[in-house]
PDB file of C-alpha atoms and ligand atoms in Angstrom:
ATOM      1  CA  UNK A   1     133.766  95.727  59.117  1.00  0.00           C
ATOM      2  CA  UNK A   2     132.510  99.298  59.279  1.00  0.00           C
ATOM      3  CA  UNK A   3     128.972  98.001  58.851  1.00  0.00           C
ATOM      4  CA  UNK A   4     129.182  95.833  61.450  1.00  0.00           C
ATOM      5  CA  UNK A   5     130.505  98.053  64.069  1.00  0.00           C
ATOM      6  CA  UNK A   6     127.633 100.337  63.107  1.00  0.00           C
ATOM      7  CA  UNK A   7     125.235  97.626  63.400  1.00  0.00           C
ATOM      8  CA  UNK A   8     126.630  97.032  67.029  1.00  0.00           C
ATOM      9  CA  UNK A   9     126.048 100.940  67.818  1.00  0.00           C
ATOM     10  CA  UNK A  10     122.941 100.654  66.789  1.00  0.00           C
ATOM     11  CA  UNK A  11     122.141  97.409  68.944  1.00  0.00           C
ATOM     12  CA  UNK A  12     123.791  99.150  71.649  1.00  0.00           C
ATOM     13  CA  UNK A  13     121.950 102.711  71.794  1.00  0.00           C
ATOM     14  CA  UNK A  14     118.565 100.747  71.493  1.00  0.00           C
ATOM     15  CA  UNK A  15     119.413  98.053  74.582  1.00  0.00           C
ATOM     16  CA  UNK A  16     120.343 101.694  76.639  1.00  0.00           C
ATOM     17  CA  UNK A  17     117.142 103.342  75.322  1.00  0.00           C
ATOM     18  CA  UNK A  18     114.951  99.794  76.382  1.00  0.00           C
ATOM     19  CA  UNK A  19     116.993  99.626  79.736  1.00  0.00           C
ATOM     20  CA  UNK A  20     116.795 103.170  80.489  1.00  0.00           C
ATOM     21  CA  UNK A  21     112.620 103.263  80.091  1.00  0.00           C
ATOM     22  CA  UNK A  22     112.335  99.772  81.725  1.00  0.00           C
ATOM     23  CA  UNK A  23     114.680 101.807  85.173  1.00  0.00           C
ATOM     24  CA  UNK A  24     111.960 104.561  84.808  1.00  0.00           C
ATOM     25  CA  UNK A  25     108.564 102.148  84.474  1.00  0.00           C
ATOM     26  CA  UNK A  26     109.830 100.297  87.560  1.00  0.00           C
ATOM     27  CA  UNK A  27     110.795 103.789  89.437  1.00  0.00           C
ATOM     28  CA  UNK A  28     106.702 104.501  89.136  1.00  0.00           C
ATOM     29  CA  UNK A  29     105.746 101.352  90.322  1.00  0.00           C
ATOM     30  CA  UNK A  30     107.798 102.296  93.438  1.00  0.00           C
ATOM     31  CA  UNK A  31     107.389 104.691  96.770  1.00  0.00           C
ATOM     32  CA  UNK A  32     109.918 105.519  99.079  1.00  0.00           C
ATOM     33  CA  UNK A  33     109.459 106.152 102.454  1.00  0.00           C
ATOM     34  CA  UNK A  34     112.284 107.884 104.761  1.00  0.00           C
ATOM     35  CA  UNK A  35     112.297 106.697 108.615  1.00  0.00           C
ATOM     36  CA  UNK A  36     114.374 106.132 111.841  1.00  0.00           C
ATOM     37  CA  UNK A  37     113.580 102.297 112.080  1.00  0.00           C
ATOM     38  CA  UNK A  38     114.479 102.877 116.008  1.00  0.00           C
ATOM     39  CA  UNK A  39     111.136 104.266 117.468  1.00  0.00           C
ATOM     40  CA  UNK A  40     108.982 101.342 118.682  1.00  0.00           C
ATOM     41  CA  UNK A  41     106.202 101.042 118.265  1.00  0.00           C
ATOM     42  CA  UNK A  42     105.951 103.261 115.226  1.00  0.00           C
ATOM     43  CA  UNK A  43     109.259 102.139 113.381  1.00  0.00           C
ATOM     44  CA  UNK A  44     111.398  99.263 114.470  1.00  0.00           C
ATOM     45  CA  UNK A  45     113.113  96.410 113.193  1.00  0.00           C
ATOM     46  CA  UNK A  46     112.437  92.805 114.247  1.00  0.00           C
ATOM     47  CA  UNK A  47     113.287  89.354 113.078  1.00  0.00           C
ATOM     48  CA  UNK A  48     115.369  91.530 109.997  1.00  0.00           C
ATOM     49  CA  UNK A  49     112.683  93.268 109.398  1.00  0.00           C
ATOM     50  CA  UNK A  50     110.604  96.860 109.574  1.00  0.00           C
ATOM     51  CA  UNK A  51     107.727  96.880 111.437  1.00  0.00           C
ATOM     52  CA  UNK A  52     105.646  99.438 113.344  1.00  0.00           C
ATOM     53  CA  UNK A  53     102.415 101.007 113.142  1.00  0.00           C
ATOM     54  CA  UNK A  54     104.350 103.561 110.626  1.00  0.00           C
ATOM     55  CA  UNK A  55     105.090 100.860 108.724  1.00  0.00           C
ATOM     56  CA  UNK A  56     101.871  99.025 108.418  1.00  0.00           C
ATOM     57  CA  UNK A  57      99.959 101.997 107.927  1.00  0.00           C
ATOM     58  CA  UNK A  58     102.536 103.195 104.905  1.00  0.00           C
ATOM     59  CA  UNK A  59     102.361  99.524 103.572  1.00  0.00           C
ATOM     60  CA  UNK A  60      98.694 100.124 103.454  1.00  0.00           C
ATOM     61  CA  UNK A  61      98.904 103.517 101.713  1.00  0.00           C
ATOM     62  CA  UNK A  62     101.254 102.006  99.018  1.00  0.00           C
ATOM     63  CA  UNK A  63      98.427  99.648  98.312  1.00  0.00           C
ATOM     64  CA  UNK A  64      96.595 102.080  97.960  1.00  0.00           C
ATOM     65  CA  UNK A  65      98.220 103.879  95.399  1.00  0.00           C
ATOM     66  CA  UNK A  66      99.343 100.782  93.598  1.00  0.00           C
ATOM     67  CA  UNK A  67     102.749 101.116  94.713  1.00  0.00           C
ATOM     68  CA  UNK A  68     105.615  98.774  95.921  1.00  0.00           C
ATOM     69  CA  UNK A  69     107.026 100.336  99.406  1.00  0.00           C
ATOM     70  CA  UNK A  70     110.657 100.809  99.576  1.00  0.00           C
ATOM     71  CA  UNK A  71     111.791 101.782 103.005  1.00  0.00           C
ATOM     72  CA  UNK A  72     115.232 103.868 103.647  1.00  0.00           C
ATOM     73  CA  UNK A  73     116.454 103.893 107.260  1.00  0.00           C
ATOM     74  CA  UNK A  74     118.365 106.899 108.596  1.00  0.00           C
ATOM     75  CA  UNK A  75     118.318 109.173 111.179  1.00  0.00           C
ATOM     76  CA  UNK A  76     115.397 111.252 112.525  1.00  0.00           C
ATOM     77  CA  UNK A  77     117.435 114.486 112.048  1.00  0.00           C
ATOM     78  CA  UNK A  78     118.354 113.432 108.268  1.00  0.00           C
ATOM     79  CA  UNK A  79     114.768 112.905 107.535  1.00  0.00           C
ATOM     80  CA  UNK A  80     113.505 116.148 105.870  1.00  0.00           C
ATOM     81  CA  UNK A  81     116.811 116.920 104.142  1.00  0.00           C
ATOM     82  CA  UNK A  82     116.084 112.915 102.206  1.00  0.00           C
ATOM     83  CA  UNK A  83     112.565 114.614 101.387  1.00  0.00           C
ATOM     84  CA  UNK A  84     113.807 117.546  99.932  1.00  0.00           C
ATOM     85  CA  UNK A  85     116.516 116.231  98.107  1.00  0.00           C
ATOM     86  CA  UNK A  86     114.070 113.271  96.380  1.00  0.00           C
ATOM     87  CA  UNK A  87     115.842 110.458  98.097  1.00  0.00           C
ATOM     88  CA  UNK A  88     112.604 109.699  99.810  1.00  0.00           C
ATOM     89  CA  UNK A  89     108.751 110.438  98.267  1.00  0.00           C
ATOM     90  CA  UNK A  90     107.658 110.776 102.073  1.00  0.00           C
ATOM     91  CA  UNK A  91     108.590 110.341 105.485  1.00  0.00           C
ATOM     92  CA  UNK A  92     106.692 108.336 107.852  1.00  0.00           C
ATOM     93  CA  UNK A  93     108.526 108.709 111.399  1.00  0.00           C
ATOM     94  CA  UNK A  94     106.208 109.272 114.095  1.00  0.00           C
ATOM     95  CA  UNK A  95     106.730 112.937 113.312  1.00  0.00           C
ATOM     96  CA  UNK A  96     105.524 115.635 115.166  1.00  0.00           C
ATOM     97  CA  UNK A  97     103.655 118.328 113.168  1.00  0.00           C
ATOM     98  CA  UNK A  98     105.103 121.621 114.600  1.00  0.00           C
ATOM     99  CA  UNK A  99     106.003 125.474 113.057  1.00  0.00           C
ATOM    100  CA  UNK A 100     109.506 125.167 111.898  1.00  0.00           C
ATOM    101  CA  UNK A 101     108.912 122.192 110.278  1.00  0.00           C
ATOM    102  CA  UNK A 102     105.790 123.220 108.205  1.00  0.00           C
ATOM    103  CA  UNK A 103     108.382 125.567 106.424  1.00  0.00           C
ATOM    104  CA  UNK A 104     110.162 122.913 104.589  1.00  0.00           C
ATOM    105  CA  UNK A 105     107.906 120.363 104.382  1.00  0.00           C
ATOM    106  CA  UNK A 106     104.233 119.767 103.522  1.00  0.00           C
ATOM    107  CA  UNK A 107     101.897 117.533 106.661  1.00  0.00           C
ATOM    108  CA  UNK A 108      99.442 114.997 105.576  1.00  0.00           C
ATOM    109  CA  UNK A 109      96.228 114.651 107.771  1.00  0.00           C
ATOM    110  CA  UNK A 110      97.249 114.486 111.153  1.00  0.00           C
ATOM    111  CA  UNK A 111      97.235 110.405 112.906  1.00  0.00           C
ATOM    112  CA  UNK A 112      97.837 110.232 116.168  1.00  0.00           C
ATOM    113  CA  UNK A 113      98.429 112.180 119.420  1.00  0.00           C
ATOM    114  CA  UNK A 114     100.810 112.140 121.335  1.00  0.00           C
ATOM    115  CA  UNK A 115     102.868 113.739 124.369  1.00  0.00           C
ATOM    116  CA  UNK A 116     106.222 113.980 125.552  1.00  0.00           C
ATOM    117  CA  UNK A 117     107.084 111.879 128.993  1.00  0.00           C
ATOM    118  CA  UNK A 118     109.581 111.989 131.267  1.00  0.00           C
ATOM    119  CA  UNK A 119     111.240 108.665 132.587  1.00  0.00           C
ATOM    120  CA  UNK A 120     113.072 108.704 135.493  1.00  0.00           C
ATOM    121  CA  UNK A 121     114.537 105.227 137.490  1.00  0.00           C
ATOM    122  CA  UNK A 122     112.089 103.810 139.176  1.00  0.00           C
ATOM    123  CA  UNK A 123     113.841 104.516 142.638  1.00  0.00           C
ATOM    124  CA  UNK A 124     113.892 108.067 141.521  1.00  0.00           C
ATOM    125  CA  UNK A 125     112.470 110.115 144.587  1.00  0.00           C
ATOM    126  CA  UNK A 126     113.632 113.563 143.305  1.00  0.00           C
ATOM    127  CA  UNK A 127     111.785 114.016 140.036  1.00  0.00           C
ATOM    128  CA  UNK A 128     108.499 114.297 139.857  1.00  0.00           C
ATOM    129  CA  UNK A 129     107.035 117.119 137.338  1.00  0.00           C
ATOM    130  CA  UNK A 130     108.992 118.810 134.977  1.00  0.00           C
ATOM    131  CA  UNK A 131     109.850 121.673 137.183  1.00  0.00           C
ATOM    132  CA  UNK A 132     111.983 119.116 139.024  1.00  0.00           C
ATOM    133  CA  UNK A 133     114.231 118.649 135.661  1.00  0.00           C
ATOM    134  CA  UNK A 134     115.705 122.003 136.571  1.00  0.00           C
ATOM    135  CA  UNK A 135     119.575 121.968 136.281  1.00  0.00           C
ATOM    136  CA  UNK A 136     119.509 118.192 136.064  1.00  0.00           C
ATOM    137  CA  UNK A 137     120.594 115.836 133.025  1.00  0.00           C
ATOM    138  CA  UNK A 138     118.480 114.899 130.376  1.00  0.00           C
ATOM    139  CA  UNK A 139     118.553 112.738 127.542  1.00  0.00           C
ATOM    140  CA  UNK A 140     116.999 113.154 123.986  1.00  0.00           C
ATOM    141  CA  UNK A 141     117.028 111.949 120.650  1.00  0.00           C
ATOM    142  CA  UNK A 142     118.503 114.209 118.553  1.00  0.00           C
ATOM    143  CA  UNK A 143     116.474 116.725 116.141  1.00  0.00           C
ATOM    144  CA  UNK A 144     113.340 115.632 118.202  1.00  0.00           C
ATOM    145  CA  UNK A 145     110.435 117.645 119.733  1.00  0.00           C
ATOM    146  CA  UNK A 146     111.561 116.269 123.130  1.00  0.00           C
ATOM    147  CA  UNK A 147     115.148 117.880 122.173  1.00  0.00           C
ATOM    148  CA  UNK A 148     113.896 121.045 121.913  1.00  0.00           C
ATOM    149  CA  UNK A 149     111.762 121.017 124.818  1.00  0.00           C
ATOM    150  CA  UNK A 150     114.895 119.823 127.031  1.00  0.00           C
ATOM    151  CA  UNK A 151     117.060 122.721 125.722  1.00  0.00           C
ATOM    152  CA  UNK A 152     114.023 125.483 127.064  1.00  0.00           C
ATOM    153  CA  UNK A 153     114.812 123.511 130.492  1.00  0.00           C
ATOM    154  CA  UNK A 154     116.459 126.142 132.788  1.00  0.00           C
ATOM    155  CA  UNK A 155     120.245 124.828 133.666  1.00  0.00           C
ATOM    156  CA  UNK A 156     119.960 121.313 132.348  1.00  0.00           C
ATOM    157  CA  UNK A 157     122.706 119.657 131.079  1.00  0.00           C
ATOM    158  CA  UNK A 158     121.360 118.173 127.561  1.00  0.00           C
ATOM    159  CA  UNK A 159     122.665 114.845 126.248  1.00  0.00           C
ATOM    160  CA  UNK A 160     121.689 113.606 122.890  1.00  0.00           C
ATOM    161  CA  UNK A 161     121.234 110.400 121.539  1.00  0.00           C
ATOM    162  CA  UNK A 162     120.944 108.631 118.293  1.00  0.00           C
ATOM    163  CA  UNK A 163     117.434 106.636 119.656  1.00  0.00           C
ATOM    164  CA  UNK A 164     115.300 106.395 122.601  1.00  0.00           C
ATOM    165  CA  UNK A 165     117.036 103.339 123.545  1.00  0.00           C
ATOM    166  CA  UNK A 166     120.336 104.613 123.604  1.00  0.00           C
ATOM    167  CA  UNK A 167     119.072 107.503 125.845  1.00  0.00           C
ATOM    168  CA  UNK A 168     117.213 104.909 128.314  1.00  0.00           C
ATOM    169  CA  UNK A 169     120.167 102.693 128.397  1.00  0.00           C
ATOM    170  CA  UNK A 170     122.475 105.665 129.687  1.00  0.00           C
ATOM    171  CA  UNK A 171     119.519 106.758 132.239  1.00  0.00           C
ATOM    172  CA  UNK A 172     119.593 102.925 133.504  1.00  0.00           C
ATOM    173  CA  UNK A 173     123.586 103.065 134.200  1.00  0.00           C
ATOM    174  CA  UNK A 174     122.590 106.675 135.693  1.00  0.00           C
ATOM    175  CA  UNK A 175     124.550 108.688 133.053  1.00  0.00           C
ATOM    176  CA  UNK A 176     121.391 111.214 133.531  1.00  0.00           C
ATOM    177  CA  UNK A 177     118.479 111.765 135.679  1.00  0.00           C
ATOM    178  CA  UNK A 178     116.039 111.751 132.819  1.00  0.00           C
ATOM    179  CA  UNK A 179     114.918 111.158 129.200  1.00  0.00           C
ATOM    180  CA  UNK A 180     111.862 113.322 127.537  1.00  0.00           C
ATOM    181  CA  UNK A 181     110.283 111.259 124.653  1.00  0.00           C
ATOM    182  CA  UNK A 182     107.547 110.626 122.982  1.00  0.00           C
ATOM    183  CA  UNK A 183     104.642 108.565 125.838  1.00  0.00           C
ATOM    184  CA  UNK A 184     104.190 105.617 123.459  1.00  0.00           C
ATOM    185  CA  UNK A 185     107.980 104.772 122.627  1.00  0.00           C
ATOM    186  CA  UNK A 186     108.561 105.527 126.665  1.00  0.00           C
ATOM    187  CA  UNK A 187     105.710 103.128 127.287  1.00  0.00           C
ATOM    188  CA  UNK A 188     107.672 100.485 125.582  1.00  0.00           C
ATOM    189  CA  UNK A 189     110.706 101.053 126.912  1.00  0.00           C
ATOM    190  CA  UNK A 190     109.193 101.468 130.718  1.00  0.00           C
ATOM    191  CA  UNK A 191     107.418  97.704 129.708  1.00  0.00           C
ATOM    192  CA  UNK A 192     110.635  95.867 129.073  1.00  0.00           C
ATOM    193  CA  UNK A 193     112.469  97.722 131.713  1.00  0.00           C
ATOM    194  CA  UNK A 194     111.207  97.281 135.720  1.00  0.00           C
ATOM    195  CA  UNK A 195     113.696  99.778 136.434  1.00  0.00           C
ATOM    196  CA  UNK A 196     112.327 102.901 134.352  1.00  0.00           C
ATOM    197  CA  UNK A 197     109.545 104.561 135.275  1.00  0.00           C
ATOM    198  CA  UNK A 198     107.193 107.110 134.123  1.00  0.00           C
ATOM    199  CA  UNK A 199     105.843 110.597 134.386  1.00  0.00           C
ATOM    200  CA  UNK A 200     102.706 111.454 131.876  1.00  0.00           C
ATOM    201  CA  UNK A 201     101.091 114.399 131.238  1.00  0.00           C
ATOM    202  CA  UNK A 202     103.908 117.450 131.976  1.00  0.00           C
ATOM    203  CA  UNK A 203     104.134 118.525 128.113  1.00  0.00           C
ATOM    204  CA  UNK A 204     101.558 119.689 126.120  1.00  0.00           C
ATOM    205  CA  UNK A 205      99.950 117.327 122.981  1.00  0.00           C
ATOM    206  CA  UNK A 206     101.394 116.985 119.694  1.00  0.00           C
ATOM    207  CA  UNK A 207     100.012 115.221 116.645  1.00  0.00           C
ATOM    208  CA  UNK A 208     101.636 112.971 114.325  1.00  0.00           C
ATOM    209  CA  UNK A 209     101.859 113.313 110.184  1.00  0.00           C
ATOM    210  CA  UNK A 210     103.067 111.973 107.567  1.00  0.00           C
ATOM    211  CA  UNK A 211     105.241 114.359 105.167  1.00  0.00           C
ATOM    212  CA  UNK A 212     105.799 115.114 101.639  1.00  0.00           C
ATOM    213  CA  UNK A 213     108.479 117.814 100.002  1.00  0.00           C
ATOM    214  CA  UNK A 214     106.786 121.104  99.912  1.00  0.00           C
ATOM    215  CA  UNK A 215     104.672 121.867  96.710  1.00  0.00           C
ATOM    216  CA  UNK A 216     104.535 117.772  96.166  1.00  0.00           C
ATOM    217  CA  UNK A 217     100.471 118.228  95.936  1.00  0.00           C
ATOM    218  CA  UNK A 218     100.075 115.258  93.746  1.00  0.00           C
ATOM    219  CA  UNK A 219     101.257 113.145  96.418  1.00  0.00           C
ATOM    220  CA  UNK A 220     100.014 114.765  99.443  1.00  0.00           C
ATOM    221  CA  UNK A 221      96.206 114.259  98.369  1.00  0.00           C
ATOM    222  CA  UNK A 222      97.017 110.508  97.154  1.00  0.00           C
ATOM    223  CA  UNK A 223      98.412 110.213 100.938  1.00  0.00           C
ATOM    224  CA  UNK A 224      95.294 112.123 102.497  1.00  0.00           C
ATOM    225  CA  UNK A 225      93.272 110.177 101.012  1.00  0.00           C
ATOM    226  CA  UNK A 226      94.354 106.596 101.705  1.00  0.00           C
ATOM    227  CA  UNK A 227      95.019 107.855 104.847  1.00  0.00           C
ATOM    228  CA  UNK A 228      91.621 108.843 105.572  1.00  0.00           C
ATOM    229  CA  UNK A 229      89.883 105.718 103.826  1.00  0.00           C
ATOM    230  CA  UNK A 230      92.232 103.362 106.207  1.00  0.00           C
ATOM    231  CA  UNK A 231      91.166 106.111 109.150  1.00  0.00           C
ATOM    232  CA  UNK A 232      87.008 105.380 108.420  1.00  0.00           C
ATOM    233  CA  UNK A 233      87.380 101.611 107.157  1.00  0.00           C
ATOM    234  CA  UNK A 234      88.624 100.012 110.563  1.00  0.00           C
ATOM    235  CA  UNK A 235      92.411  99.603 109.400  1.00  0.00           C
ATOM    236  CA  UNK A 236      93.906 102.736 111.056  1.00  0.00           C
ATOM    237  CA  UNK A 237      92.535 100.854 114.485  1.00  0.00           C
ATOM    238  CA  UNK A 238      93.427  97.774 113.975  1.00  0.00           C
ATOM    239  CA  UNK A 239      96.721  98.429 113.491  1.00  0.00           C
ATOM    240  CA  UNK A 240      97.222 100.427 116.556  1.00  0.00           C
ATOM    241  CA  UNK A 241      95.460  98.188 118.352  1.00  0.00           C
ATOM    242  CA  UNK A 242      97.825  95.396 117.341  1.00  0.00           C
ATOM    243  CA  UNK A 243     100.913  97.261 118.742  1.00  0.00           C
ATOM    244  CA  UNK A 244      99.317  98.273 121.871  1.00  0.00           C
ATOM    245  CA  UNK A 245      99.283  95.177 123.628  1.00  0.00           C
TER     246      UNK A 245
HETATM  247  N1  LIG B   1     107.667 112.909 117.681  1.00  0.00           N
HETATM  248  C1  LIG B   1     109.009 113.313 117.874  1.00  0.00           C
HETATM  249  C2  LIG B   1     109.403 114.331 116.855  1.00  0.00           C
HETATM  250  O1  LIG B   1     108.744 114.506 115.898  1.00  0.00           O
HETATM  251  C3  LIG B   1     110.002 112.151 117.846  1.00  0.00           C
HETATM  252  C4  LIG B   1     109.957 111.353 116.589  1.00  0.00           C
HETATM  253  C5  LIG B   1     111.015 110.258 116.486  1.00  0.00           C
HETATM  254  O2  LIG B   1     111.950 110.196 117.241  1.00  0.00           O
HETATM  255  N2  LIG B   1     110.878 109.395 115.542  1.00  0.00           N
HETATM  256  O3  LIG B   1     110.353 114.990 116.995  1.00  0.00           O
END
């Protein structure tokens, strides 16, 4: 009897030993990337699934690497702390590389430019350059570049948002008088909305990256690398030129 529940031990440790290598072999063969799956067309979800040229491009990069991409959706403003606390390996988010965030994360290569735009309604007379935002309502996602740029606003109220949409939606029922984000998501939006309309080229130009936890080297020159082999073999353009029509 005694043998036997040794036996069983035994058979029990070594099934936990095989199980627990088999969880770590399959943890390598995996890459997660952290993003806020609400930021067309860099990260969106359609037909149940993500899409985007984040997406593509990070697909691409797994490939790369030899990795299966596993994608966790959250908010923008969670995004760094999921980097630094190893819930994510990177975060692909049409992220703006700026000061404060260089000090907790480490930037990839740099992948696209972009600007921040105002949209107005399109029967909006009273807004025309950002001086005009003075003392008026603006919306913004939250933790964003176009967040902080509507708090240095003189008098404006300052409504946040958990996504663009949300923010355009409330601008449509005329909840504010404006929304600052990013020119490409605003582009979208302005497309599938006749009522929205644009004004380009008020904010200066910001670049995109992806980003790794700071001191992650290993991983930030596998990134910069695939990155810059899908940048000089065509891929990099065809995506983008697949979500720009
Ligand atoms: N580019 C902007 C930023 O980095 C917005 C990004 C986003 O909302 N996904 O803050």
């Amino acid at each position: 009897m005694k043998r036997i529940f040794k036996v069983l031990i035994a058979l029990f440790l070594i099934a936990a030993i095989i199980l627990a290598f088999a969880g770590c072999k399959k943890d390598e063969g995996i890459i997660k990337m952290g993003t806020n799956a609400e930021f067309p067309p860099f990260e969106y979800v359609e037909n149940g699934e993500y899409v985007g040229i984040d997406v593509e491009l990070a697909k691409a990069i797994a490939k790369e690497l030899g990795k299966e991409l596993v994608i966790e959706d959250m908010a923008f403003d969670a995004l760094i702390d999921a980097l630094n606390s190893g819930k994510v390996d990177f975060v692909a988010a049409g992220m703006t590389v700026n000061a404060d965030r260089e000090k907790n994360v480490d930037f990839t290569i740099k992948y696209y430019n972009a600007s921040q735009t105002i949209v107005v309604r399109a029967d909006n007379e009273d807004i025309k350059t950002k001086d005009d935002l003075v003392g008026k309502r603006i919306g913004v996602q939250t933790g964003t570049t176009g967040y902080d740029l509507a708090m240095e606003i003189k008098d404006a109220v300052v409504n946040s948002y958990n996504n663009g949409l949300e923010a355009t939606m409330d601008l449509k029922n005329g909840n504010i008088d404006a929304v600052i984000i990013d020119n490409f998501p605003a582009k979208k939006y302005a497309e599938r909305n006749s009522e929205l309309k644009l004004i380009e080229g008020e904010f200066e130009e910001e670049q995109y990256a992806m980003a790794v936890k700071k001191g992650n080297k290993k991983l930030l020159d596998q990134i910069n690398k695939a990155l810059q082999k899908l940048m000089e073999d065509g891929t990099y353009d065809s995506i983008l030129e697949k979500y720009s029509e």
